[in-house]
């Protein structure tokens, strides 16, 4: 089979080269973008008098047929066509004859692939942002039910201060909102049309780049063609956006794995989203969050892979760039299924509030409250209050009781300035609700935060 670029060659390509060089087996995913790009380009060529109206009509009809063939599975994808651009153009020419050969006037595969891939990535920035919103909706529903459910707040994975579970989930809502904003800002920044840049230097044909940009839904036209045909920042951005989002998903997953253990027992994932063991009949494994944690690794791989592909490239287009697509396709698919399954796992999980609250009664979670009491009620400087509280904690350890349950007489022994009203301060719910500073865990404050996310999601 003769190649489209075979003019200056006397021998055909080896099969090995075809296999090595081709991207058609995966870039065919971009067929919609490619056909839409060609339709816009042809319409512009006709408007500029470069194609006749009759030729435009033939191209439009031919491309409609190609699209139909692709969608019905009739289209033959051949590795010898190298990429989808040439595969589609070849088929178009088979269908409509010589007019098909005029479509590539004032265009190169370099701007063509830049259009296709950029539009794919832009669309995915939007779709993923929407999918994150759906996940946030599911988290919000659980969070709103648990603004009074105590859970140990931790630092260093050690019990620190009592918080409520809604507040804990609110932290993830904050992360996911930032993720959405990153996808949105990438969309805005990269919504620029490469079409009309041709191979690298622009074209002598009288093209109207504004017109094709408008037809394709781009906000504006790129500034410098040399940059445009070699720029893959938009692809790196979505990979970074997905990586950061997956890092957040992975952190939440790590907590779900821990919380599902007997040691924590804070949640139980539904049977629908848990798996069993082939040997141990009693097992119910949190495969979903574990896989989410694991899949984060391959997404990082795609980001680092493309960063590495790009780092040594001289201007402008280089074939290395063809390596941009598979990692992005894989990362996008990973992001989509991850968001979907995490959402379902959260919707169907059981929150074991009793276990959460029990866990709060271990580890002297209200120690800071005793120190705060000594400062506020007894006028003791914080450093000294910290020391006195440390002694109270040591006493609790010795007696085997949590500070929140300790008999008042022991506290009085430690420092006689302490009065009976301290017992209220040491209560765990009191401790949680005392943290009323802006952004704090007090139930009322948590509810405000969740309302903020609710409003955000309704917009
Ligand atoms: N398949 C190529 C890619 O994905 C399309 C652009 C090819 N351009 C070229 N001059 N070889 O990057």
Coordinates of C-alpha atoms and ligand atoms in Angstrom, one line a residue:
X1 CA 0.0 0.0 0.0
X2 CA 1.4 3.4 -1.0
X3 CA 2.0 6.0 1.7
X4 CA 0.6 9.5 1.5
X5 CA 4.1 10.8 1.9
X6 CA 5.7 8.3 -0.5
X7 CA 6.6 10.8 -3.3
X8 CA 10.3 11.1 -2.4
X9 CA 10.7 7.4 -1.4
X10 CA 11.7 4.6 -3.8
X11 CA 11.3 1.7 -1.4
X12 CA 8.2 0.9 0.8
X13 CA 8.4 0.9 4.6
X14 CA 9.2 -2.3 6.3
X15 CA 6.4 -3.9 8.4
X16 CA 8.5 -3.5 11.4
X17 CA 8.7 0.3 10.8
X18 CA 4.9 0.4 10.3
X19 CA 4.4 -1.3 13.6
X20 CA 6.9 0.9 15.4
X21 CA 5.8 4.2 13.8
X22 CA 2.1 3.9 13.9
X23 CA -0.2 5.5 16.4
X24 CA -3.4 4.6 14.6
X25 CA -4.3 1.7 17.0
X26 CA -4.7 4.2 19.8
X27 CA -5.1 7.7 18.3
X28 CA -8.3 6.5 16.6
X29 CA -9.9 7.4 19.9
X30 CA -9.7 11.0 18.6
X31 CA -11.8 10.3 15.5
X32 CA -14.6 12.6 16.5
X33 CA -12.3 15.5 17.1
X34 CA -10.4 14.7 13.9
X35 CA -13.6 14.8 11.8
X36 CA -14.9 17.9 13.4
X37 CA -11.5 19.6 12.9
X38 CA -11.6 18.6 9.2
X39 CA -15.2 19.9 8.8
X40 CA -14.2 23.2 10.3
X41 CA -11.1 23.4 8.1
X42 CA -13.0 22.6 5.0
X43 CA -15.8 25.1 5.8
X44 CA -13.1 27.8 6.2
X45 CA -11.4 26.9 3.0
X46 CA -14.7 27.2 1.1
X47 CA -15.5 30.6 2.8
X48 CA -12.1 31.8 1.7
X49 CA -12.7 30.6 -1.9
X50 CA -10.0 28.0 -1.6
X51 CA -12.6 25.2 -2.1
X52 CA -15.8 25.5 -4.1
X53 CA -19.1 25.1 -2.3
X54 CA -19.6 21.9 -4.3
X55 CA -16.3 20.5 -3.1
X56 CA -17.2 21.5 0.5
X57 CA -20.4 19.5 0.2
X58 CA -18.6 16.5 -1.1
X59 CA -16.1 16.6 1.8
X60 CA -18.9 17.0 4.3
X61 CA -20.9 14.1 2.9
X62 CA -17.7 12.0 2.7
X63 CA -16.7 12.7 6.3
X64 CA -20.2 12.0 7.5
X65 CA -19.9 8.6 5.8
X66 CA -16.5 8.0 7.4
X67 CA -17.9 8.8 10.8
X68 CA -20.8 6.4 10.2
X69 CA -18.4 3.7 9.2
X70 CA -16.2 4.2 12.3
X71 CA -19.2 4.2 14.6
X72 CA -20.7 1.1 13.2
X73 CA -17.4 -0.7 13.3
X74 CA -17.1 -1.0 9.5
X75 CA -14.1 1.2 9.2
X76 CA -10.8 -0.6 8.6
X77 CA -8.0 0.7 10.7
X78 CA -4.7 -0.2 9.1
X79 CA -1.4 0.1 10.7
X80 CA 0.1 1.0 7.4
X81 CA -1.9 4.2 7.4
X82 CA 0.2 5.3 10.4
X83 CA -2.2 7.5 12.2
X84 CA -5.9 8.3 12.3
X85 CA -5.4 11.5 10.3
X86 CA -4.1 9.6 7.3
X87 CA -6.4 6.7 7.8
X88 CA -9.5 9.0 7.7
X89 CA -8.2 11.1 4.8
X90 CA -7.4 8.0 2.7
X91 CA -10.9 6.7 3.2
X92 CA -12.4 10.0 2.4
X93 CA -10.6 10.1 -0.9
X94 CA -11.7 6.6 -1.6
X95 CA -15.3 7.7 -1.1
X96 CA -15.3 11.1 -2.8
X97 CA -12.4 10.8 -5.2
X98 CA -9.9 13.6 -5.9
X99 CA -11.7 16.3 -3.9
X100 CA -10.6 14.4 -0.9
X101 CA -7.0 15.3 -1.7
X102 CA -7.8 19.0 -1.4
X103 CA -8.8 18.8 2.3
X104 CA -5.2 19.0 3.5
X105 CA -4.6 22.4 1.8
X106 CA -3.1 24.8 4.3
X107 CA -2.9 22.1 7.0
X108 CA -0.4 19.7 8.4
X109 CA -0.8 16.8 10.6
X110 CA 1.2 18.9 13.1
X111 CA -1.6 21.4 13.6
X112 CA -4.2 18.7 13.0
X113 CA -3.1 16.5 15.9
X114 CA -2.6 19.5 18.1
X115 CA -6.3 20.4 17.5
X116 CA -7.6 16.9 18.0
X117 CA -5.6 16.2 21.1
X118 CA -6.2 19.6 22.7
X119 CA -9.9 19.4 22.2
X120 CA -10.0 15.9 23.7
X121 CA -8.1 17.2 26.7
X122 CA -10.2 20.3 27.1
X123 CA -13.4 18.2 27.0
X124 CA -11.9 15.8 29.6
X125 CA -11.0 18.7 31.9
X126 CA -14.7 19.6 31.9
X127 CA -16.0 16.1 32.3
X128 CA -13.7 15.2 35.1
X129 CA -14.6 18.4 36.9
X130 CA -18.2 17.4 36.7
X131 CA -17.4 13.9 38.0
X132 CA -15.6 15.3 41.0
X133 CA -18.7 17.4 41.8
X134 CA -20.7 14.2 41.8
X135 CA -18.2 12.6 44.2
X136 CA -18.4 15.7 46.4
X137 CA -22.2 15.4 46.4
X138 CA -21.9 11.9 47.8
X139 CA -19.4 12.9 50.4
X140 CA -21.5 15.9 51.4
X141 CA -24.5 13.7 52.1
X142 CA -22.5 11.6 54.6
X143 CA -20.8 14.6 56.1
X144 CA -24.1 16.4 56.8
X145 CA -25.4 13.4 58.8
X146 CA -22.3 13.4 61.0
X147 CA -21.7 16.9 62.3
X148 CA -22.2 15.6 65.8
X149 CA -20.4 12.3 65.5
X150 CA -17.2 12.3 67.4
X151 CA -14.1 10.8 65.8
X152 CA -10.5 11.1 67.0
X153 CA -8.7 13.9 65.1
X154 CA -5.1 12.8 64.6
X155 CA -1.7 14.1 63.9
X156 CA 1.1 11.6 63.3
X157 CA -1.7 9.0 63.3
X158 CA -1.9 9.5 67.1
X159 CA -5.0 10.6 68.8
X160 CA -4.9 14.4 69.1
X161 CA -8.2 16.2 69.6
X162 CA -11.8 15.2 69.2
X163 CA -13.4 16.4 66.0
X164 CA -16.6 15.4 64.3
X165 CA -16.8 13.1 61.3
X166 CA -18.5 15.7 59.1
X167 CA -15.6 18.0 59.7
X168 CA -13.2 15.2 58.7
X169 CA -15.0 14.7 55.5
X170 CA -15.1 18.5 55.0
X171 CA -11.4 18.4 54.6
X172 CA -11.8 16.2 51.6
X173 CA -14.5 18.4 50.2
X174 CA -11.9 21.3 50.3
X175 CA -9.3 19.2 48.5
X176 CA -11.7 18.1 45.7
X177 CA -12.9 21.7 45.3
X178 CA -9.4 22.8 44.6
X179 CA -9.1 19.9 42.2
X180 CA -12.1 21.1 40.2
X181 CA -10.6 24.6 40.1
X182 CA -7.4 23.2 38.6
X183 CA -9.3 21.4 35.9
X184 CA -11.3 24.6 35.2
X185 CA -8.3 26.8 35.0
X186 CA -6.5 24.5 32.7
X187 CA -9.6 24.6 30.5
X188 CA -9.5 28.3 30.4
X189 CA -5.8 28.7 29.8
X190 CA -5.6 26.1 27.0
X191 CA -8.8 26.9 25.1
X192 CA -6.7 28.2 22.1
X193 CA -6.9 27.0 18.5
X194 CA -3.8 25.5 16.8
X195 CA -5.6 25.2 13.5
X196 CA -3.9 27.2 10.7
X197 CA -0.4 26.8 12.1
X198 CA 0.2 24.1 9.5
X199 CA 3.6 22.4 9.9
X200 CA 5.3 25.0 12.0
X201 CA 5.5 28.4 10.3
X202 CA 2.0 29.2 9.3
X203 CA 0.8 29.0 5.7
X204 CA 0.8 31.3 2.6
X205 CA -2.9 30.4 1.9
X206 CA -5.4 33.0 2.9
X207 CA -6.8 31.1 5.9
X208 CA -9.1 32.5 8.5
X209 CA -8.0 31.2 11.9
X210 CA -10.6 33.1 13.9
X211 CA -13.3 31.4 11.9
X212 CA -12.1 27.8 12.5
X213 CA -11.5 28.6 16.1
X214 CA -15.0 29.8 16.5
X215 CA -16.4 26.7 14.7
X216 CA -14.5 24.4 17.0
X217 CA -15.5 26.2 20.1
X218 CA -12.0 27.6 20.9
X219 CA -11.9 30.9 22.8
X220 CA -9.1 32.3 20.7
X221 CA -6.3 31.6 18.3
X222 CA -2.8 30.7 19.3
X223 CA -0.1 33.4 19.1
X224 CA 3.0 31.7 17.8
X225 CA 2.7 28.8 15.4
X226 CA 6.2 27.3 16.2
X227 CA 5.1 27.0 19.8
X228 CA 1.7 25.8 19.0
X229 CA 2.6 22.7 17.1
X230 CA 5.1 21.6 19.8
X231 CA 3.3 22.7 22.9
X232 CA 2.0 19.8 25.0
X233 CA 1.6 21.8 28.3
X234 CA -2.1 21.3 28.1
X235 CA -1.6 17.5 28.3
X236 CA 0.9 17.9 31.1
X237 CA -1.6 20.0 33.0
X238 CA -4.4 17.5 32.8
X239 CA -1.9 14.8 33.9
X240 CA -0.9 17.0 36.9
X241 CA -4.5 17.8 37.7
X242 CA -5.4 14.1 37.6
X243 CA -2.3 13.2 39.6
X244 CA -3.2 15.7 42.4
X245 CA -6.8 14.5 42.4
X246 CA -5.7 10.9 42.6
X247 CA -3.3 11.8 45.4
X248 CA -6.4 13.1 47.3
X249 CA -8.4 10.0 46.4
X250 CA -5.5 7.9 47.6
X251 CA -5.4 9.6 50.9
X252 CA -9.1 9.1 51.5
X253 CA -8.7 5.5 50.3
X254 CA -5.9 5.0 52.8
X255 CA -8.2 6.1 55.5
X256 CA -11.0 3.9 54.3
X257 CA -8.7 0.9 54.3
X258 CA -7.6 1.7 57.9
X259 CA -11.2 2.5 59.0
X260 CA -12.4 -0.9 57.6
X261 CA -9.9 -2.8 59.8
X262 CA -11.0 -4.5 63.0
X263 CA -8.6 -2.2 64.8
X264 CA -10.5 0.9 63.7
X265 CA -13.9 -0.4 62.7
X266 CA -15.1 3.1 61.8
X267 CA -16.8 2.1 58.5
X268 CA -17.9 -1.0 56.8
X269 CA -17.8 -1.0 53.0
X270 CA -20.9 -2.5 51.5
X271 CA -20.8 -6.1 50.1
X272 CA -21.3 -4.7 46.6
X273 CA -18.0 -2.8 46.9
X274 CA -15.9 -5.3 48.9
X275 CA -14.3 -8.6 47.9
X276 CA -13.5 -11.9 49.5
X277 CA -10.5 -14.1 49.8
X278 CA -10.0 -17.3 47.9
X279 CA -8.7 -19.1 50.9
X280 CA -9.8 -17.3 54.1
X281 CA -13.6 -17.5 54.2
X282 CA -14.0 -14.9 56.9
X283 CA -12.3 -12.1 54.9
X284 CA -14.0 -9.0 53.5
X285 CA -11.3 -7.0 51.8
X286 CA -11.4 -3.3 50.9
X287 CA -10.1 -3.8 47.4
X288 CA -11.7 -0.7 46.1
X289 CA -9.8 1.8 48.1
X290 CA -6.7 -0.3 47.9
X291 CA -6.8 -0.2 44.1
X292 CA -7.6 3.5 44.1
X293 CA -4.5 4.0 46.1
X294 CA -2.5 1.8 43.7
X295 CA -3.8 3.3 40.6
X296 CA -2.5 6.7 41.7
X297 CA 0.9 5.3 40.9
X298 CA 0.2 4.7 37.2
X299 CA -1.2 8.2 36.8
X300 CA 2.0 9.7 38.3
X301 CA 3.9 7.5 35.8
X302 CA 2.0 9.1 32.9
X303 CA 2.9 12.6 34.2
X304 CA 6.5 11.8 34.7
X305 CA 6.6 10.0 31.4
X306 CA 5.4 12.9 29.4
X307 CA 7.5 15.4 31.3
X308 CA 10.5 13.3 30.3
X309 CA 9.4 12.9 26.7
X310 CA 9.2 16.7 26.4
X311 CA 12.3 17.8 28.2
X312 CA 14.8 17.5 25.4
X313 CA 12.8 18.4 22.3
X314 CA 14.1 21.1 20.0
X315 CA 11.4 23.2 18.2
X316 CA 9.1 22.4 16.7
X317 CA 7.2 19.1 16.2
X318 CA 9.2 15.9 16.8
X319 CA 7.9 12.4 16.5
X320 CA 8.6 11.9 20.2
X321 CA 5.5 13.9 20.8
X322 CA 3.4 11.0 19.5
X323 CA 4.1 9.4 22.9
X324 CA 1.9 12.0 24.5
X325 CA -1.4 10.2 24.0
X326 CA -1.5 6.8 25.6
X327 CA -0.5 8.1 29.0
X328 CA -3.2 10.7 28.9
X329 CA -5.8 8.3 27.7
X330 CA -5.0 5.9 30.4
X331 CA -4.9 8.6 33.1
X332 CA -8.2 10.0 32.0
X333 CA -9.9 6.5 32.0
X334 CA -8.3 5.8 35.4
X335 CA -9.6 9.1 36.8
X336 CA -13.1 8.5 35.4
X337 CA -13.6 5.0 36.8
X338 CA -11.9 6.0 40.1
X339 CA -14.3 8.9 40.7
X340 CA -17.3 6.8 39.9
X341 CA -16.4 3.8 42.1
X342 CA -15.3 5.9 45.0
X343 CA -18.6 7.8 44.8
X344 CA -20.5 4.5 44.9
X345 CA -18.4 3.1 47.7
X346 CA -19.0 6.2 49.8
X347 CA -22.7 6.2 49.1
X348 CA -23.1 2.6 50.2
X349 CA -20.7 2.4 53.2
X350 CA -21.9 2.0 56.7
X351 CA -20.6 4.5 59.2
X352 CA -20.1 3.0 62.6
X353 CA -20.6 5.9 64.9
X354 CA -20.3 3.9 68.2
X355 CA -16.9 2.7 67.3
X356 CA -15.8 6.2 66.3
X357 CA -17.0 7.6 69.6
X358 CA -15.5 4.8 71.6
X359 CA -12.1 5.5 70.0
X360 CA -12.4 9.0 71.3
X361 CA -12.4 7.8 74.9
X362 CA -8.8 6.6 74.5
X363 CA -5.7 8.7 74.3
X364 CA -6.7 11.7 76.5
X365 CA -8.1 13.7 73.6
X366 CA -9.2 16.5 75.8
X367 CA -5.8 17.2 77.3
X368 CA -5.5 20.5 75.3
X369 CA -8.8 21.5 76.9
X370 CA -7.4 21.0 80.4
X371 CA -4.5 23.2 79.4
X372 CA -6.8 25.8 77.9
X373 CA -8.9 25.7 81.1
X374 CA -5.9 26.4 83.3
X375 CA -5.0 29.4 81.1
X376 CA -8.6 30.7 80.9
X377 CA -9.9 30.0 84.4
X378 CA -6.8 30.0 86.5
X379 CA -4.7 32.6 84.8
X380 CA -1.8 30.1 84.4
X381 CA 0.7 30.8 81.6
X382 CA 0.2 28.3 78.7
X383 CA 3.7 26.6 79.1
X384 CA 3.0 25.9 82.8
X385 CA -0.5 24.8 82.0
X386 CA 1.0 22.4 79.4
X387 CA 3.3 20.9 82.1
X388 CA 0.5 20.5 84.7
X389 CA -1.7 18.8 82.1
X390 CA 1.2 16.4 81.3
X391 CA 1.2 15.4 84.9
X392 CA -2.6 14.8 84.8
X393 CA -2.1 12.6 81.7
X394 CA 0.6 10.6 83.4
X395 CA -1.8 10.1 86.3
X396 CA -4.4 8.9 83.9
X397 CA -2.0 6.4 82.4
X398 CA -1.1 5.2 85.8
X399 CA -4.7 4.7 86.8
X400 CA -5.7 3.4 83.3
X401 CA -8.4 6.0 82.8
X402 CA -8.9 8.6 80.1
X403 CA -8.6 12.2 81.2
X404 CA -12.2 12.8 80.2
X405 CA -13.3 10.2 82.8
X406 CA -10.8 10.9 85.6
X407 CA -12.0 11.4 89.1
X408 CA -11.9 15.1 90.0
X409 CA -9.9 14.4 93.2
X410 CA -6.8 13.4 91.3
X411 CA -6.9 16.6 89.3
X412 CA -7.2 18.6 92.5
X413 CA -4.2 16.8 93.9
X414 CA -2.1 17.7 90.8
X415 CA -3.0 21.4 91.1
X416 CA -5.2 22.9 93.7
X417 CA -6.2 25.8 91.5
X418 CA -8.3 23.4 89.5
X419 CA -12.1 23.6 90.3
X420 CA -15.0 21.2 89.8
X421 CA -16.1 23.0 86.7
X422 CA -13.1 21.5 84.9
X423 CA -15.1 18.3 84.4
X424 CA -17.3 19.9 81.8
X425 CA -14.2 21.1 79.9
X426 CA -12.9 17.6 79.8
X427 CA -16.0 16.2 78.1
X428 CA -15.2 15.1 74.6
X429 CA -18.2 16.7 72.9
X430 CA -17.6 19.9 74.8
X431 CA -14.0 19.8 73.6
X432 CA -15.2 19.4 70.0
X433 CA -17.8 22.1 70.3
X434 CA -15.4 24.5 72.0
X435 CA -13.4 24.9 68.7
X436 CA -15.5 27.6 67.3
X437 CA -12.8 29.6 65.6
X438 CA -13.4 30.1 61.9
X439 CA -12.9 26.9 60.0
X440 CA -12.9 25.0 63.3
X441 CA -14.5 21.7 64.2
X442 CA -17.4 22.8 66.4
X443 CA -20.6 21.4 65.0
X444 CA -22.0 24.8 64.2
X445 CA -18.8 25.7 62.4
X446 CA -18.8 22.4 60.6
X447 CA -22.3 23.0 59.4
X448 CA -21.3 26.4 58.0
X449 CA -18.5 24.8 56.1
X450 CA -20.8 22.1 54.7
X451 CA -23.3 24.8 53.7
X452 CA -20.5 26.5 51.8
X453 CA -19.8 23.3 49.8
X454 CA -23.5 22.7 49.3
X455 CA -23.8 26.2 47.8
X456 CA -20.8 25.7 45.7
X457 CA -22.1 22.4 44.3
X458 CA -25.5 23.9 43.5
X459 CA -24.0 26.7 41.4
Ligands
LIG1 N1 0.6 10.7 14.7 C1 1.3 11.9 14.9 C2 1.3 12.3 16.4 O1 0.5 11.7 17.1 C3 0.6 13.0 14.2 C4 1.5 14.1 13.7 C5 2.5 13.6 12.8 N2 3.3 14.6 12.2 C6 4.4 14.4 11.5 N3 5.0 15.3 10.9 N4 4.9 13.1 11.5 O2 2.1 13.0 16.9

